[in-house]
Structure formats: C-alpha cells, structure tokens
XYZ file of C-alpha atoms in Angstrom:
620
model
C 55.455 -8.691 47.609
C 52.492 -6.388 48.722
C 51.227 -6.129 44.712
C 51.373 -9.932 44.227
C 49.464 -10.345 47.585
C 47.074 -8.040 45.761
C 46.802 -9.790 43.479
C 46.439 -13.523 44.522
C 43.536 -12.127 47.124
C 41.915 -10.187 43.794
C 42.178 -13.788 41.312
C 40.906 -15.936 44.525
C 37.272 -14.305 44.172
C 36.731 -14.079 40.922
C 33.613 -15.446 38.628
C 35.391 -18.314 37.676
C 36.368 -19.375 41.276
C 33.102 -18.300 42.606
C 31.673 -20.676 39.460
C 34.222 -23.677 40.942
C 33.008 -23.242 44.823
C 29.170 -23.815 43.506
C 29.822 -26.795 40.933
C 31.651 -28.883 44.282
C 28.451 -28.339 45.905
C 26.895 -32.060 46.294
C 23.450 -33.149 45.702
C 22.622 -34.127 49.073
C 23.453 -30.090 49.846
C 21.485 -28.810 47.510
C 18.595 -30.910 48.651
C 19.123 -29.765 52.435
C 19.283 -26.256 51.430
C 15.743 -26.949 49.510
C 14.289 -28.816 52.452
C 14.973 -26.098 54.899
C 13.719 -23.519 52.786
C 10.179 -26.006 52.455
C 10.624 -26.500 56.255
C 9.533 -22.816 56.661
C 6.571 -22.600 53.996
C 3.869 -24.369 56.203
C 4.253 -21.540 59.017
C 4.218 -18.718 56.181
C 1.512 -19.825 54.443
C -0.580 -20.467 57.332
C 0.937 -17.150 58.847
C -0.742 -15.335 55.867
C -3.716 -16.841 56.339
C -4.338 -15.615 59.426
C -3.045 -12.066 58.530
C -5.474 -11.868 55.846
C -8.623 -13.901 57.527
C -8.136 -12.334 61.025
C -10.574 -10.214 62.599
C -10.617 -7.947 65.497
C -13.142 -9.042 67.663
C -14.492 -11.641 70.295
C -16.308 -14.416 69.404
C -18.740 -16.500 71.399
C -16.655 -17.710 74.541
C -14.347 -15.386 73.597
C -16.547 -13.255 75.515
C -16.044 -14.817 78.715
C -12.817 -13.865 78.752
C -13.660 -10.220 77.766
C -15.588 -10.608 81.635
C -12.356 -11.105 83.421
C -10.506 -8.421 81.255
C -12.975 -6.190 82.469
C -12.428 -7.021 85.668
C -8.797 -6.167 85.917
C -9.673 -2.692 84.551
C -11.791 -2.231 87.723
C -9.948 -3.943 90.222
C -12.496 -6.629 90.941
C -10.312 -9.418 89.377
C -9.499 -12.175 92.428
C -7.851 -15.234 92.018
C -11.491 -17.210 91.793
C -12.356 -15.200 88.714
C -8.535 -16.239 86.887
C -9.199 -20.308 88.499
C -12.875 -20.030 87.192
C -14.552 -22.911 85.754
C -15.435 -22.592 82.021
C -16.737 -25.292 80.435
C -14.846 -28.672 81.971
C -11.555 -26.160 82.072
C -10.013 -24.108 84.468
C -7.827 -21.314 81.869
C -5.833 -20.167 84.645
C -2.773 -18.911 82.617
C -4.501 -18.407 79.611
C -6.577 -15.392 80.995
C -3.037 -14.308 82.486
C -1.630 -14.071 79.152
C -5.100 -12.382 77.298
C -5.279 -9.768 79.973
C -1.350 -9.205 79.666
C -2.260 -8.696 76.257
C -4.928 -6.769 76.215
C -3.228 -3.939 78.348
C -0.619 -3.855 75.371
C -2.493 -4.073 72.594
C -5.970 -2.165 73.643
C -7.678 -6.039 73.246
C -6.982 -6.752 69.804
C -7.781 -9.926 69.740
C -5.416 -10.849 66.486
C -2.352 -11.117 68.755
C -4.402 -13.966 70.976
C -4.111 -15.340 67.454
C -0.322 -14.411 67.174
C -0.018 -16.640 70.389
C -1.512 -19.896 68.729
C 0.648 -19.603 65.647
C 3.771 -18.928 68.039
C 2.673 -21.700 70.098
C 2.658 -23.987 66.798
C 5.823 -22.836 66.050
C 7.595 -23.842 69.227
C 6.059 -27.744 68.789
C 7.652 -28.150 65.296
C 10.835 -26.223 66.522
C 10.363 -29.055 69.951
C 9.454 -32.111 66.933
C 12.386 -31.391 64.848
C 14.647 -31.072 67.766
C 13.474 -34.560 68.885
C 13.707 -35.885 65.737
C 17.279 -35.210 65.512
C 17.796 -37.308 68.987
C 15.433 -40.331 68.206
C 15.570 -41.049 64.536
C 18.944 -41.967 62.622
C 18.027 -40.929 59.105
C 20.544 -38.730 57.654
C 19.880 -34.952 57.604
C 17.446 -34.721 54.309
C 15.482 -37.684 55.335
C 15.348 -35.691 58.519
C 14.148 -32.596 56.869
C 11.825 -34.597 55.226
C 9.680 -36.077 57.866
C 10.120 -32.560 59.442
C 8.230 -30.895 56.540
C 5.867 -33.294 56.854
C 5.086 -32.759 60.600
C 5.201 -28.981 59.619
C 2.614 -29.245 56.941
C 0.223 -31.163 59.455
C 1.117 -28.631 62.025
C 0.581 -25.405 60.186
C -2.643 -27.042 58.123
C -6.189 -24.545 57.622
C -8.442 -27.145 58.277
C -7.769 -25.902 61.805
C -9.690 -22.878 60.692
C -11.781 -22.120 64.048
C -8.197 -22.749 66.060
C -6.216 -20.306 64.160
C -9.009 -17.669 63.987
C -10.227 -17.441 67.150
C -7.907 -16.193 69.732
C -8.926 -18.145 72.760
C -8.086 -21.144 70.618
C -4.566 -20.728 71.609
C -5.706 -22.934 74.925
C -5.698 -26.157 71.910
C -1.971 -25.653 71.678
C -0.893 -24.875 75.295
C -0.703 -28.063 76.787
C 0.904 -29.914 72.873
C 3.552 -26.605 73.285
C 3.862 -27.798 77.144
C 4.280 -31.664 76.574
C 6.880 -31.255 73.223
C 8.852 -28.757 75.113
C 8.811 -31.171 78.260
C 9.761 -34.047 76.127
C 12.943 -31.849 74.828
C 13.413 -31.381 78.385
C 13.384 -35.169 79.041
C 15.844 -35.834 76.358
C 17.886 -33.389 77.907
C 21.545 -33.734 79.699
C 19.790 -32.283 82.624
C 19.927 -34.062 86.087
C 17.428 -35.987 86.876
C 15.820 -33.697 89.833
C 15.878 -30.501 87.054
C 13.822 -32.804 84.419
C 10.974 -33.804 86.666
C 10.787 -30.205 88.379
C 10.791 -28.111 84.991
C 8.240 -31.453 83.600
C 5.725 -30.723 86.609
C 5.800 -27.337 86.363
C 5.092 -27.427 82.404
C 2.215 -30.192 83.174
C 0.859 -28.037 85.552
C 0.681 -25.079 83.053
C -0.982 -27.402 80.941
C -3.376 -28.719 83.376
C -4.505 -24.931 84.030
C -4.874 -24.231 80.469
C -7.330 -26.789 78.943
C -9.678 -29.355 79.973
C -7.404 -32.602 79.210
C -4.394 -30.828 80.081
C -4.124 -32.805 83.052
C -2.642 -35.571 80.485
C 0.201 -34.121 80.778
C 1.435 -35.307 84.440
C 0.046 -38.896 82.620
C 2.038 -38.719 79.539
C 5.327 -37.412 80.278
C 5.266 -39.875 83.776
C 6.935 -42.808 82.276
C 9.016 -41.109 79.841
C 10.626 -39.711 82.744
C 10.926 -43.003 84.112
C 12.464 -44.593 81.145
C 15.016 -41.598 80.082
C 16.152 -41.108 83.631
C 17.070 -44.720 83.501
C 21.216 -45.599 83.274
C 22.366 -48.029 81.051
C 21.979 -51.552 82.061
C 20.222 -50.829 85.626
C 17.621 -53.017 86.161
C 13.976 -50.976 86.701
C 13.898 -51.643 90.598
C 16.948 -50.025 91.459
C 16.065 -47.633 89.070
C 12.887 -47.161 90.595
C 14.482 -47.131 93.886
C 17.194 -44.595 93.039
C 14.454 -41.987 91.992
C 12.100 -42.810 94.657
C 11.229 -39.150 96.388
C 11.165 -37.780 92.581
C 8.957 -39.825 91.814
C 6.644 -39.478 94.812
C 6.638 -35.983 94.348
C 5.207 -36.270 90.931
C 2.072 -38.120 91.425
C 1.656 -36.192 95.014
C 1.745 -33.008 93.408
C -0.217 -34.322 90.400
C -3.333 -35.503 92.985
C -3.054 -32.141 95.105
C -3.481 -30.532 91.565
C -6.180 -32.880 90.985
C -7.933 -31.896 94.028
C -7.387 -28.014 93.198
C -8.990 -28.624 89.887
C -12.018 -30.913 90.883
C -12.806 -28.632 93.843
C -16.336 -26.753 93.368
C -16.418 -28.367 89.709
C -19.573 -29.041 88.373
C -20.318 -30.751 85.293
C -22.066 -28.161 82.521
C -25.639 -28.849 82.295
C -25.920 -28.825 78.723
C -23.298 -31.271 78.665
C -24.676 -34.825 77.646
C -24.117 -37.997 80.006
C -20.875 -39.585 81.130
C -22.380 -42.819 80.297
C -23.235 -42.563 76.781
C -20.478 -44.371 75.533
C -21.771 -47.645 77.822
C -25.060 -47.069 76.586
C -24.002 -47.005 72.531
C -20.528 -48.992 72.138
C -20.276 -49.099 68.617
C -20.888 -45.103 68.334
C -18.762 -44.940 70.680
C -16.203 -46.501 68.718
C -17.239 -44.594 65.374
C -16.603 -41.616 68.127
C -13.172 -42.320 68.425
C -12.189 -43.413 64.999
C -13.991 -40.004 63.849
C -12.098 -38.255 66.333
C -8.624 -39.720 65.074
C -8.818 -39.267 61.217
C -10.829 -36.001 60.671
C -7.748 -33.960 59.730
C -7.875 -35.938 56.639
C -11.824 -36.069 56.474
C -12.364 -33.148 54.344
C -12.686 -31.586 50.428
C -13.836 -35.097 49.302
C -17.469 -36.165 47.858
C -16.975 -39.018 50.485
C -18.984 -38.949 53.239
C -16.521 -37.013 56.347
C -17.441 -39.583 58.710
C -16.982 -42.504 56.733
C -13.278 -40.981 55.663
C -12.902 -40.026 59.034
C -12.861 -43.853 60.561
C -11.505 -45.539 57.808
C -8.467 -42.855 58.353
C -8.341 -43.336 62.224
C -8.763 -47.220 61.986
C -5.973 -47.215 59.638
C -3.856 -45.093 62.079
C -4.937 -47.236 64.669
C -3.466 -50.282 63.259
C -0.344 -49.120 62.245
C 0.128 -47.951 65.957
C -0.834 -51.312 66.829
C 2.076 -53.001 64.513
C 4.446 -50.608 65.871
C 3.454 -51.445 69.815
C 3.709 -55.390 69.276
C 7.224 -55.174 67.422
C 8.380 -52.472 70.375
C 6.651 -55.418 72.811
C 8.486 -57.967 71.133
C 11.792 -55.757 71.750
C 10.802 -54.656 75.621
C 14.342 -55.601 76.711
C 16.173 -52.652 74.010
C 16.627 -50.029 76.568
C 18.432 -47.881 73.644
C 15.179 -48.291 71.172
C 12.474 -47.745 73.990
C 14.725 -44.846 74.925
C 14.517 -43.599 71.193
C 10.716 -44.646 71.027
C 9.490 -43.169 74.578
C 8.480 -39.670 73.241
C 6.720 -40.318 70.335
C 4.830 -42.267 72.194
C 3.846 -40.154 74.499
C 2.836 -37.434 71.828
C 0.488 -40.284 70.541
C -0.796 -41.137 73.979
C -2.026 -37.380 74.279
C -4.178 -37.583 70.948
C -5.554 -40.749 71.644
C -6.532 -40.261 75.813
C -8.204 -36.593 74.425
C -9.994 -38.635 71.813
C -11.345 -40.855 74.816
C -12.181 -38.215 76.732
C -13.957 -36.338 74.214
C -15.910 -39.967 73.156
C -16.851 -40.382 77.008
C -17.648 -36.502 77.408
C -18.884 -35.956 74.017
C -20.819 -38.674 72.580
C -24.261 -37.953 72.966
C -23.952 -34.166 70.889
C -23.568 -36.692 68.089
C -20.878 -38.155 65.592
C -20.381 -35.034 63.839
C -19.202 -32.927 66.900
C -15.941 -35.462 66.233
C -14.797 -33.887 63.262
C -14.834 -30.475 65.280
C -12.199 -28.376 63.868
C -11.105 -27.132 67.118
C -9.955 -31.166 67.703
C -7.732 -31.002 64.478
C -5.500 -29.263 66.836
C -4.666 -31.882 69.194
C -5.554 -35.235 66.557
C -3.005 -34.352 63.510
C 0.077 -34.832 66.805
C -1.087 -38.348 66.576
C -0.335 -38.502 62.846
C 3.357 -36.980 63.298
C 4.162 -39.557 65.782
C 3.074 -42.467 64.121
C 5.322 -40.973 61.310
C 8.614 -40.979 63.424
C 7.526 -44.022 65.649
C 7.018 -46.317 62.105
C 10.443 -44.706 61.236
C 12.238 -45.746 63.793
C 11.024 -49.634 64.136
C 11.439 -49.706 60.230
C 15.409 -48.568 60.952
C 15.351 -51.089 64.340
C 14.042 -53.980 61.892
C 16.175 -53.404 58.584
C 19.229 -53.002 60.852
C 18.638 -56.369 62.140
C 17.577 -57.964 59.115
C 13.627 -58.429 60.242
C 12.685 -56.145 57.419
C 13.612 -55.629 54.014
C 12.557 -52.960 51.472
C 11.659 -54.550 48.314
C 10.122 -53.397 45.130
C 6.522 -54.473 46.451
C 6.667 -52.069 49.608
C 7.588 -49.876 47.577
C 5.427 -49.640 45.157
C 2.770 -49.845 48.525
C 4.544 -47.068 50.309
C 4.067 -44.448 47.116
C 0.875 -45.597 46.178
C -0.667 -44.625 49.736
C 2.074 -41.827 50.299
C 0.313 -40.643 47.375
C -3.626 -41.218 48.361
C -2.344 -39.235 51.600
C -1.016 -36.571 50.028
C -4.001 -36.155 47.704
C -6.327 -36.576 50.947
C -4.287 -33.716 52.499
C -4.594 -31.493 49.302
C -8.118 -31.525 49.448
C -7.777 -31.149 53.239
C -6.420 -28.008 52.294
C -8.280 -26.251 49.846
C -10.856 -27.148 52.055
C -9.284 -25.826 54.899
C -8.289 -22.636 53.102
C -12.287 -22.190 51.736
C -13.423 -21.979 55.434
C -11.003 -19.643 56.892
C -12.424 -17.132 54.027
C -16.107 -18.312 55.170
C -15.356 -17.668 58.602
C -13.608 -14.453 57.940
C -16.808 -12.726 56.082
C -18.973 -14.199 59.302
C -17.108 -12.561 61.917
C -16.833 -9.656 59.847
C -20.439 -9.105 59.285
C -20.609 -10.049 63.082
C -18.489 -7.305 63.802
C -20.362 -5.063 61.576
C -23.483 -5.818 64.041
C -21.632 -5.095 67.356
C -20.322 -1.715 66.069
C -24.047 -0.468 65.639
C -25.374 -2.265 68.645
C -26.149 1.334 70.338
C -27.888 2.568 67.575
C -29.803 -0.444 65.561
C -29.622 -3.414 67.376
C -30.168 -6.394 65.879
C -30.903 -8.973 67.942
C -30.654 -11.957 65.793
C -26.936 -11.560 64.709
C -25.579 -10.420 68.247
C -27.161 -13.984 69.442
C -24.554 -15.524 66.851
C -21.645 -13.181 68.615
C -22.504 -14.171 72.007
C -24.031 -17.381 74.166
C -24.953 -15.163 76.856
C -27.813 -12.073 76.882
C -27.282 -9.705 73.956
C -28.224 -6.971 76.712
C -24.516 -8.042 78.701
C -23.058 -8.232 75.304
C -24.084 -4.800 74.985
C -22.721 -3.707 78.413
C -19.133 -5.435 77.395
C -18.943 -3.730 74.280
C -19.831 -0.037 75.762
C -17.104 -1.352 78.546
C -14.770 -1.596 75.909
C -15.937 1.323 73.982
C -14.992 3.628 76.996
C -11.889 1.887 77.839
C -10.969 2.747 74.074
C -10.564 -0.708 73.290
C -12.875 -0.978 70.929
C -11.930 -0.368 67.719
C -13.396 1.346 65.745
C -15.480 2.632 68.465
C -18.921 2.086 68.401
C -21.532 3.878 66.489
C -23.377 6.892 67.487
C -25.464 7.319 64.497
C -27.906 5.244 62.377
C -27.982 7.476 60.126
C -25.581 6.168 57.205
C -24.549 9.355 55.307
C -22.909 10.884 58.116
C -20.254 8.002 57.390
C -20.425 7.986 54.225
C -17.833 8.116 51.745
C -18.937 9.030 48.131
C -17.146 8.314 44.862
C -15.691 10.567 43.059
C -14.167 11.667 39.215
C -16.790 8.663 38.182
C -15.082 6.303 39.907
C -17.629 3.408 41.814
C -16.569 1.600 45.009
C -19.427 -1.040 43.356
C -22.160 -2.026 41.826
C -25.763 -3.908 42.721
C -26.035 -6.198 39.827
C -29.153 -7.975 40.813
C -31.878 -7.881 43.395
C -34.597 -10.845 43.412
C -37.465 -10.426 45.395
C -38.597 -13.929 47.078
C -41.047 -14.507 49.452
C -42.554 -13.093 52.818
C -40.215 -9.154 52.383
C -36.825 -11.429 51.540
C -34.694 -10.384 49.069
C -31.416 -11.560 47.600
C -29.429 -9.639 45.773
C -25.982 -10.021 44.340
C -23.014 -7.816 42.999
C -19.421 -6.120 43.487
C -18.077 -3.465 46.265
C -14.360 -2.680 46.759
C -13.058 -1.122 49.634
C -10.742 1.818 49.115
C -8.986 1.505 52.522
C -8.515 -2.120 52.041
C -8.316 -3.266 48.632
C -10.697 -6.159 49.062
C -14.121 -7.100 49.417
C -16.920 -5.317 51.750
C -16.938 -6.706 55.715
C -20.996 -6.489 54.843
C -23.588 -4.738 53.376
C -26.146 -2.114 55.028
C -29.708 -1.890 53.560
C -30.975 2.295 54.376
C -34.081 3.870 53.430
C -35.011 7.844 54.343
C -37.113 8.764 56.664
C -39.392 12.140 57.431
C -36.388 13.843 58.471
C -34.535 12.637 55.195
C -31.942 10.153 56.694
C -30.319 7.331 55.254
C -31.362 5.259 58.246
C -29.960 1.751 58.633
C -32.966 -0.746 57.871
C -30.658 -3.592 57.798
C -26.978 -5.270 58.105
C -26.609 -7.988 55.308
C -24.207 -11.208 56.022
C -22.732 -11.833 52.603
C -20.873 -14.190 50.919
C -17.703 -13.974 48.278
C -17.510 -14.579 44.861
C -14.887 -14.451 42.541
C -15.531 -11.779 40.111
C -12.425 -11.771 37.243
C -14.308 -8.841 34.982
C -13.783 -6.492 38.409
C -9.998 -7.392 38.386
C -10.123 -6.750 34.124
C -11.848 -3.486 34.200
C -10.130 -2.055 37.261
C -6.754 -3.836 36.247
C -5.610 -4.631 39.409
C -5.983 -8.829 40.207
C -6.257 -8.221 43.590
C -10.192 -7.242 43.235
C -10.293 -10.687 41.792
C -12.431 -11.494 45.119
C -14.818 -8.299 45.305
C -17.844 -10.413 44.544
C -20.679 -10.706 46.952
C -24.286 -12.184 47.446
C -26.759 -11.918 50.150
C -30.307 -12.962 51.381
C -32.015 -11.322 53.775
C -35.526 -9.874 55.106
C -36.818 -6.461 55.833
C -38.023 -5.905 59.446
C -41.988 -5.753 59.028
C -42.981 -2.494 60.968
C -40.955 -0.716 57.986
C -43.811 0.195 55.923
C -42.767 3.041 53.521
C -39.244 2.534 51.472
C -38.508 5.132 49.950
C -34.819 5.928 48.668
C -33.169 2.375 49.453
C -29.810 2.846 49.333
C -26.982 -0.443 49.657
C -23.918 0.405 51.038
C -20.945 -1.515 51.398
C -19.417 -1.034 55.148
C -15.814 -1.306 56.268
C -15.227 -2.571 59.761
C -12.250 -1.382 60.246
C -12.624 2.690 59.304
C -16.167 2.434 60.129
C -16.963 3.676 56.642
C -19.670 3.154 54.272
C -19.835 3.636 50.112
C -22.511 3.700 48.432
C -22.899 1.051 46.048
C -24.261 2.117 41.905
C -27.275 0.509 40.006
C -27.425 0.965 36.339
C -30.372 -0.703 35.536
C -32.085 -0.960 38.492
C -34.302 1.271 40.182
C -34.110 0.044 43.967
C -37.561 1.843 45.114
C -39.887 -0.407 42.802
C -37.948 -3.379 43.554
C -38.146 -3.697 46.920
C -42.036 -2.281 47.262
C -42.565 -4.866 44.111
C-alpha cells in the first residue's frame, strides 16, 4: 500500500500533468496574470528614473527647508519656524518628515525623493482599490483602466516633481484625499470616517497651498456614502448633524490657523488678474488641465494644452448632465461620488492657480510641478465615463456600435500617441535636469575655495553668502557629502590614467567671441560608469598649480564609437558639450588643463587631446 502511495504521489507531478494543469489555464487568466505584471511597470520604470537622474543636493526652495533642518541641530527650531509661511503654504508636516529624514540619512535629499514615489504609490494602490468598489467591469477590464491610471501616475513629464525632494508636498494632499476616499468607502461607522477624513484633510491642509481642498472635496462624499438606503437627505442630514458640524467648525478654526499672520508674497502677481483678462483666464485654465499631454509635439504646448483640457472639460460635462439626469440613483451617485471628488481637486487647484497665477503668464500653466495634481483629473474622468457608459448600456440608453467604436480606437489611439511623446519628452528632461543639478552641485562643493557667483544664484533664491553659511553648516554637521572642498588646486584630486587607458578625450575647442569658448568631447567616469557631473577648466599658476579657472555646465550626447571602442554600451551616453567664458582678470594661460569632475567621489581626470594643443587655443 505504502509503494503504490509512492507511486500515485510520484505520477501526479509529472511533466505531462504539470503540461495538463497549464493547457486548462483560460485566456481571461493569462491576460490577468499579464495585466498585473504591466500594472507594476509604470512605478519601475519611473523608479529607475529617479535612481539614475537623482542627485544629492538642495535645490532652490529646497533650501528653505535646509534653514529649519538647521535649526533642529541647534535647538532653535519652535513651532513658528515648522507653521512658517512659504510661499502661499504652510509645510507643517512636510518639514516634520525632511528633518526626520535628515537625522537618518545625514540629509540626502534622494530619500525626500523616495517619499514622492512612495506617496505615488499609495494613490494607485488607493485608485485601484476604489476601482474595485465603484466600477463593475470584470477583473482584466479592471486591470486595464488600472494600468492606465498607473501610467499617468508614474509619467516623467513630472520631471521637476520626481527630482526634487520637496516636491513630495505635490502628492501629500492627492495621497491624503485617495486614502480618505478608501476610508469613505469603508465599512467603518460613520463617526470613524469623518474623524480619520478630518484628520487626513488637515494633514493635507498643512502640507501644500490648496490642500485646504481637501475638507471641500471629501465634505459631500461623506455626506452621500454615510447615507442608508432609501433615507431621504433631511433625516439623513439630521441623523449626522454634530458630525457634520464638527467638520466645517474644525475646517474654519483651521482656516483661521492658516490665514493668521499670512501675507500674500510680494512677487506674487494680483488676485484680480483673472477679472481684468477673462479669456486668458480661461486659456489659464484649459492650459492648466491638458498640459500632461502638451508635450514632444511640433504643436505649439499651449495650443495642445487647451484643446486637451477643453476636450476633458466636455466630457466631464456629458458625464455631470447624464449623473443630473439620474440625481435620484442613490446606488450610482454612491458609485460616482469619489471620482468626482478626485476631479473636483484638479479642477479647484487649476482655479486657484488661474486666480493666483495668471499674471506670470500662460506658460507658468504648463508648469511641470502642476502635472502632479492635473493628470488625477484625467484618471477620474476615465472611471467616471466608465461607469455612466455601464449605468447607460445596462438600461438600454447606450449602445456600442461599430461607429463608437471605430471613434473610441481612433482617439484611444491619438491619446496614446500624445502620451508617447509625453514621454520621451518627459524622459529627455529628467536627463537635462540631472546634468544641471549636477554641475550645480559641482559649484557648491568648491564654494570655499572658487566661488562662483553666477551658478550658486541658479542653486539658491536667497544671498549666495547664506547659501554659503548652509553649506559650511552642513559641511560640519557631516552632512554634506562629499564634503566641501579645501583646495582649488585640481591635482591634489586628481586621478590620472593609467596602462594607456583615457577617462576621455577633448575633441574640439572653438573659440567665439569676447574669451568664450565651446568645446565638445567624451569623459567616462571610472567610479560611475557614465558621463562627467561637469567639467573644470585649470591653468598653472607661479607656484605651478592646476588652479580651477572655471566649472563648465555641460550637456550629453550620445556618443556610439565610445561604447564600440571601449565595448561596453553603457558609455553609449559619455558625450558632452559646453560653452562658457574665461573670467577676464585671468591674463596669462598657461598649461590649460580640462578635467572631468565626479560629484560624488569628489574626483577629477584629466581629459586627453590628440590634436590639439590647449595653450594656443585658448590665447588664440
């Protein structure tokens, strides 16, 4: 008995049943197990994006916050510092979080970065989950619309967002007001789903400027999901009265909080420029709505940009009349209420930004900071349209022929195309951004030594003198890394090649006008495997030191002969070009030298000329 037991367990996994198990597997499995593989790829790819684009260290009002760290490491910090105004917002609980994170990471600003992709990864987790409550499509179709959300969510043409740590205050209050909508959906009592609502609105209020949307937007979904089945809205009203009271009280003693000591920024343009220019402020709004898709094109990005959000518009529009036409179906308004709400958010920050905003101009619409908040208005016309088209074919109102069909792919297709080119767009900036704050960084590390005062105005809104005194503040704390320089002179961190092997090549200098000069060629870096952070110009002195003359922002190029001759494709991007201008009480070059610089070893390699004999160029 024991042997055939053996037996029967040893013929019950072999090949050929293992071969039956996998040919019962249905299509619509197969297809689920492909869309939740696809459901992940936005966050990766985005996810190495910012791995490879990040870089460690604060950017413009980025500094600000780098004041209050400070603090704490003192013990000056008080309460006004953390409720501080900056700009129209009050970043209570963001500062919380970057000095948190700062004492664990010695202010590496890359995991203020990690928060804004974990942030973005908690609203689709929040979309999907909501999804799965208010839309009856069948699991795929689910998966579907859910990798669509995802690729809108996770998209590069939120390049400043995902690159600048303090960004993370874009997502806070879109992480607060899907996670509050999961809350509203929830089996919770009613009590539990305001209280846990109010106290995520009033982490988003603290966060961000239009945070305070929150309290608006989540209000009457609240009202309607705490509703029972057939009670009519009075008693409803009536049954919830004190929770409901102690909403908008606590929302207008917030209010007060906030709007106590505020004072408008004085660089800030009028509050009544909209009055005074309707129709830009229209083109405002409509640029404001559709400039995730504005992008990569030869068309012009503001012309896209309102076509796209007056589109949007209008389908929103066809989906409020047929839910107005249907204000009695409790279940569908029920079904409706959140996506509606995520809409609401996009479209009341794309009012405030119009009314707040207008007179810096059109283009400040298509900000890609904005991206952030307008692509949420795209997802949730997505589910909203899905849900009155399975309200209207259930009844009969709407039928899917071959015509909307044929519609539906053509602009599915135009879409998808206008988000490819998004995209690559997207994609092409976070590299261009990366190679800025690198050569930023690049100035900042020899800010002791050889200031210069033109790039550290690019690093910081403020005084380059108390950019100066933040960086030494961080130097000493050990925070800064790599530490700051204490030497101009370039040799003494130097790295030279050796066994004939080059860390690059100058393969062109051009002299222009006025002591400019571009000049153009290839530079790998040994402890990174990719292109130069930037290039520093040196010429000896009396003494005979390689002293730095000059820091030199460059730009990438693709070079596929470096990949070829050092066979290895991942010098593919080692390229690089530069302009830029000698400083005029230089009078004597002798022994120019171009180096490319690491930023994150605080090494520099001297880069090879063949043909070119550096001296007579640059005295030419």
């Amino acid at each position: 008995m024991k042997r055939s037991r053996n037996s029967d367990s040893q013929s019950s996994s072999t090949p050929v049943n293992w071969v039956m198990r996998i040919s019962h597997i249905s299509y619509n499995q197969i297809a689920e197990l492909i869309a939740v593989i696809l459901l992940i790829i936005p966050a990766f790819l985005i996810g190495y994006l910012i791995l490879e684009n990040s870089i460690n260290v604060p950017h413009w009002d980025q500094w600000s916050i780098t004041k209050t760290i400070i603090k704490s490491t003192t013990g000056d910090l008080s309460f006004s510092d953390l409720i501080a105004q900056h700009n129209e917002s009050r970043k209570v609980f963001p500062r919380l979080i970057y000095i948190a994170l700062a004492y664990l990471t010695k202010y590496d600003v890359r995991y203020e970065m990690l928060v804004s992709f974990l942030l973005a990864c908690l609203m689709a987790l929040n979309l999907y989950h909501l999804s799965k409550i208010t839309v009856k499509s069948n699991r795929t179709q689910l998966l579907m619309l859910g990798l669509v959300a995802n690729f809108l969510i996770f998209n590069p043409i939120q390049y400043r967002a995902w690159l600048l740590g303090l960004s993370s205050v874009f997502f806070i209050p879109i992480a607060c007001i899907t996670t509050g909508l999961v809350v509203a959906y929830s089996k919770l009592n009613d009590r539990a789903k305001f209280i846990i609502c109010g106290g995520l609105s009033t982490i988003s209020m603290f966060s961000f400027a239009s945070g305070f949307l929150s309290w608006i937007v989540l209000f009457p979904v609240l009202i309607i999901l705490t509703q029972r089945y057939e009670e009519p809205l009075i008693l409803s009203i009536r049954r919830r009265l004190w929770l409901l009271l102690g909403w908008v009280g606590t929302f207008a003693v917030f209010m007060a909080i906030y709007f106590y000591g505020y004072t408008k920024p004085a660089y800030h343009p009028s509050l009544v420029e909209p009055l005074k220019d309707p129709s830009g402020a229209v083109a405002y709004f409509l640029t404001f709505l559709g400039s995730p898709f504005a992008w990569g094109t030869s068309i012009n990005s503001l012309d896209l940009a309102q076509t796209i959000g007056s589109l949007l518009v209008i389908i929103l529009l066809l989906d409020g009349f047929y839910l107005f036409k249907n204000r009695k179906n409790i279940e569908l308004w029920q079904r409706s209420a959140g996506w509606i709400a995520l809409a609401s958010y996009p479209l009341l920050s794309g009012f405030s930004a119009t009314v707040g905003r207008l007179g810096f101009g059109l283009s400040e619409a298509l900000a890609s900071r904005y991206t952030v908040i307008t692509v949420h208005i795209f997802i949730a016309a997505l589910y909203l349209t899905a849900i009155v088209v399975e309200d209207a074919t259930s009844k009969g109102i709407f039928q899917i022929n071959r015509r909307i069909e044929r519609s539906f792919i053509i602009s599915s297709t135009l879409l998808i195309g206008l988000y490819g080119l998004t995209y690559c767009y997207g994609i092409g900036q976070m590299n261009a951004l990366r190679s800025e704050r690198a050569y930023l960084k690049s100035c900042i590390l020899f800010v002791n030594v050889s200031p210069d005062p033109t790039c550290l105005e690019r690093s910081y809104f403020g005084e380059t003198q108390e950019l100066k005194s933040m960086s030494n503040s961080l130097n000493n704390l050990g925070w800064m890394q790599p530490p700051l320089m204490t030497t101009n002179n370039i040799e003494k961190i130097a790295r030279y090649s050796v066994d004939s092997v080059s860390y690059g090549w100058i393969d062109t200098i051009e002299s222009k006008c006025d002591r400019t000069y571009f000049v153009r060629g290839w530079a790998v870096l040994p402890t990174q495997h990719q292109a130069a952070d930037s290039i520093l110009v040196t010429a000896k002195n009396q003494a005979g030191d390689a002293i730095l003359l000059k820091i030199i922002q460059i730009e990438i190029e693709r070079r596929d002969d470096v990949a070829k001759n050092l066979r290895n494709r991942a010098f593919i991007n080692t390229g690089w070009q530069g302009t830029f201008r000698f400083p005029t009480a230089v009078k004597d070059f002798t022994n120019i030298k171009l180096w490319a610089f690491d930023t994150n070893s605080s090494k520099a390699f001297e880069l090879k000329s063949k043909e070119i004999t550096l001296d007579s160029q640059f005295n030419s």
